[in-house]
Amino acid sequence: MDIRTPVPTIYGHFHEKYGPTWAEHTNALKESFGDAIEAILMPVESPVDMPTIFVKKDKAHELLSELKNKYSYSFLTDMTATDELEDEESEKEGIRFHLVFHLMNIESKIRIRIKIKLKDAEKIPTFIEIWPGTNWAEREIFDMFGVHFEGHPDLRRILMDMRWEGHPLRKDYPLRGYQIFLTPEPLDPELLK
Amino acid sequence: MSDTKFKNDVPLDIARWGFPGKFDVTVKQDSDDLFEDSKMLVNIGPTHPAMHGAFRCMAKLNGETIEKSYCEFGYTHRAKEKLGENRTFHQFVVYTDRLNYCSSLINNVTYAMAVERMMGIQVPDRAVWIRMMCAEIARVIDHLICVGINAVDLGAFSYFLYGYNQRERAYTLIEKLCGARLTTSYTRIGGLMSDAPEGWEKEVKDWVKETRAVIAEMDKLLTENRIWLNRTKEVAVFNKEQCLQYSFTGPNARAAGVNIDLRRDQPSMFYDKVEFDVPIAQVGDVFDRYYVRVEEIKQSLNIINQCADRLKPGAIWAEDKRTRIPEKDAVYNTMEGLIHHFKFFMNGFDVPKGEAYTSFEAANGELGFYIVSKGGPKAHRMRIRGPSFWHYQGLDPMIKGEYIGDLVAALGSINVIAGELDR
């Protein structure tokens, strides 16, 4: 029993209800993007709850804009990352992080997940042009994982102190430890220019 | 000069003051200094009584108008996502209380659903109905605090006290369920901490009846009050387009006309078996956000009543060996029970490989848990998508061109909770 077991009170009907639409959209994307899509994990076949599309970094912006405009997945539910250190498959490919986007179709409420594989210290252009709301999400990913977003207007730490060292959600970051700051960090007046 | 756009380009009319045609004044339009030294920086927070939590907002003012602002937070960051990767799934229940501490039951319920979904566990009907009642009671509490505090900030103190009384009584009901008032930790993976005491649903129904009367009274007291209308109508507008750009969900998005309610559109638990309406406003100003919440309280009270009617005696635990916490009787009197108990609390249970994003309509918007499991008792990634993070991001564009006094109204109306924002 795992995620593939339908649970009636926790969206157990989703596979039947949205399956055809998901298949249609993923097939259309496969056709138009071809090699740029590395893999597609479909629910029931794989242990995922919604289609998970792995897309190459250079085509990611194009794919996300197309999903937003053409397939009306216009609502960015969440943007986050995962650290794949010590994962066998990722280690073979030299991959360190997965950027994860959760999109929702605002009309039909269908969800879809996009993942982008990133190497350690690899940079990726910002997504602010597509969704202005990714501003803080990217700052959080930078703060927690140390992924750099090129062209971001204000890529600073967001949850941790500005003087903090290290990126806490990396797998090789220790759970315990102290960095103590006795003086407050005043806000940079340049930010209000 | 910067191209700061002021919303005060239009003559001040009914939109702002409610006196049509009486004041034919136009506020200075450009971003030139209004008077000598009129530009200044004002720092609000992190511990300012109007900020309701440890946030900081640095505002650059021209006279009284906010030209630009910069919001900071993170003062109560407790590394919840990191802890989620270093605690077993059972141990993480208590950490979910401290997300949105005004409606901790909703967090408990959503987290339990997220893990149960990954394990394919179906909890019995009684547990589901109790969870629904809990979620709706928590929603009422959260909305009462939000509208109450918003009114206190703008000077309507007694309004808050009406709601406060009902809120305290709701906490007493929750206390009867689990012994705690604020940090409930009521759900377990695959069940509930304890069953509802006998006659609990009757007490809840009595409370619903009283709260209905109180809400009607509160509605009369404030909603058509002229001062309240002048302070909230057309203030801090965040329209539909912006809501979609900044991923607003919940009452804040519905106030701007975004037709989304996950209880209706993505029904989990038994929400498809109860009847309720989804209130939607159009403008997206402070007043709409206030009034959508008041209407939602009424709808939640309806849902609670319907759940209480259908609550039947029965089991509250899914009989799944992986997650069932053994009864104390078995633990103290049988060897197998004792072993089971120790195995459960020391090692935890394994969640199969997989990943899922499970979301539920929390009081403020979409609360989601994105759990990646690679097998084993601990999560590989425990992402918490709290609505406040996205709502607080919208504060900067929302208050641009507003008066500094309206910043307080705007912040109160989007109901940002520090615990959920900082995680």
Short mmCIF file of C-alpha atoms in Angstrom, two decimals, chain A residues 23-118:
data_model
loop_
_atom_site.label_atom_id
_atom_site.label_comp_id
_atom_site.label_asym_id
_atom_site.label_seq_id
_atom_site.Cartn_x
_atom_site.Cartn_y
_atom_site.Cartn_z
CA ALA A 23 -2.30 11.91 -20.64
CA GLU A 24 -3.45 14.36 -23.29
CA HIS A 25 -1.34 17.22 -21.94
CA THR A 26 1.80 15.19 -21.37
CA ASN A 27 1.59 13.65 -24.87
CA ALA A 28 1.17 17.08 -26.44
CA LEU A 29 4.16 18.38 -24.48
CA LYS A 30 6.23 15.37 -25.50
CA GLU A 31 5.49 16.12 -29.13
CA SER A 32 6.26 19.82 -29.02
CA PHE A 33 9.34 19.62 -26.80
CA GLY A 34 10.81 16.26 -27.83
CA ASP A 35 14.27 15.75 -26.37
CA ALA A 36 13.97 18.64 -23.93
CA ILE A 37 11.73 16.46 -21.78
CA GLU A 38 13.95 13.94 -20.05
CA ALA A 39 11.30 11.83 -18.40
CA ILE A 40 7.66 11.84 -17.45
CA LEU A 41 6.43 9.98 -14.39
CA MET A 42 2.74 9.27 -14.55
CA PRO A 43 0.53 8.48 -11.55
CA VAL A 44 -0.23 4.80 -10.91
CA GLU A 45 2.72 3.71 -13.12
CA SER A 46 5.14 5.48 -10.77
CA PRO A 47 4.67 6.35 -7.09
CA VAL A 48 3.68 9.96 -7.71
CA ASP A 49 0.38 11.74 -7.17
CA MET A 50 0.43 13.85 -10.33
CA PRO A 51 2.38 13.80 -13.62
CA THR A 52 5.98 14.75 -12.94
CA ILE A 53 7.80 16.15 -15.94
CA PHE A 54 11.57 16.35 -15.91
CA VAL A 55 12.63 19.10 -18.28
CA LYS A 56 16.08 20.26 -19.36
CA LYS A 57 17.28 23.52 -17.89
CA ASP A 58 17.52 25.50 -21.15
CA LYS A 59 13.95 24.69 -22.18
CA ALA A 60 12.41 25.06 -18.73
CA HIS A 61 11.29 28.67 -19.12
CA GLU A 62 9.74 27.95 -22.48
CA LEU A 63 7.86 24.93 -21.12
CA LEU A 64 6.58 26.78 -18.08
CA SER A 65 5.36 29.73 -20.16
CA GLU A 66 3.64 27.36 -22.53
CA LEU A 67 1.99 25.52 -19.67
CA LYS A 68 0.88 28.85 -18.28
CA ASN A 69 -0.45 30.35 -21.49
CA LYS A 70 -1.48 27.45 -23.70
CA TYR A 71 -2.59 24.83 -21.21
CA SER A 72 -3.77 27.43 -18.65
CA TYR A 73 -1.81 26.03 -15.74
CA SER A 74 -1.67 29.66 -14.77
CA PHE A 75 -1.47 29.29 -11.01
CA LEU A 76 1.91 28.62 -9.44
CA THR A 77 1.04 26.77 -6.26
CA ASP A 78 4.52 26.20 -5.01
CA MET A 79 8.13 26.42 -6.03
CA THR A 80 10.75 24.59 -4.06
CA ALA A 81 13.79 22.36 -4.38
CA THR A 82 15.08 19.05 -3.12
CA ASP A 83 18.64 18.02 -2.41
CA GLU A 84 19.46 14.71 -4.11
CA LEU A 85 22.84 14.15 -2.49
CA GLU A 86 23.55 10.43 -1.91
CA ASP A 87 20.81 9.44 -4.35
CA GLU A 88 22.29 6.73 -6.58
CA GLU A 89 20.69 7.77 -9.86
CA SER A 90 21.48 11.44 -9.37
CA GLU A 91 25.04 10.65 -8.38
CA LYS A 92 25.57 8.82 -11.69
CA GLU A 93 24.30 11.80 -13.65
CA GLY A 94 26.14 14.29 -11.45
CA ILE A 95 22.91 15.93 -10.37
CA ARG A 96 22.63 17.67 -7.00
CA PHE A 97 19.32 19.56 -6.88
CA HIS A 98 15.84 19.24 -8.29
CA LEU A 99 13.86 22.43 -8.71
CA VAL A 100 10.20 21.56 -8.20
CA PHE A 101 7.24 23.53 -9.52
CA HIS A 102 3.66 22.74 -8.64
CA LEU A 103 1.24 24.26 -11.10
CA MET A 104 -2.52 24.33 -11.00
CA ASN A 105 -5.07 24.99 -13.68
CA ILE A 106 -7.19 27.74 -12.17
CA GLU A 107 -10.31 26.66 -14.10
CA SER A 108 -10.33 22.88 -13.77
CA LYS A 109 -8.05 22.67 -10.69
CA ILE A 110 -5.82 20.05 -12.30
CA ARG A 111 -2.31 19.97 -10.93
CA ILE A 112 0.99 19.10 -12.56
CA ARG A 113 4.56 18.97 -11.35
CA ILE A 114 7.64 20.15 -13.23
CA LYS A 115 11.15 19.26 -12.14
CA ILE A 116 14.45 20.66 -13.33
CA LYS A 117 17.70 18.85 -12.58
CA LEU A 118 20.60 21.03 -11.51
#
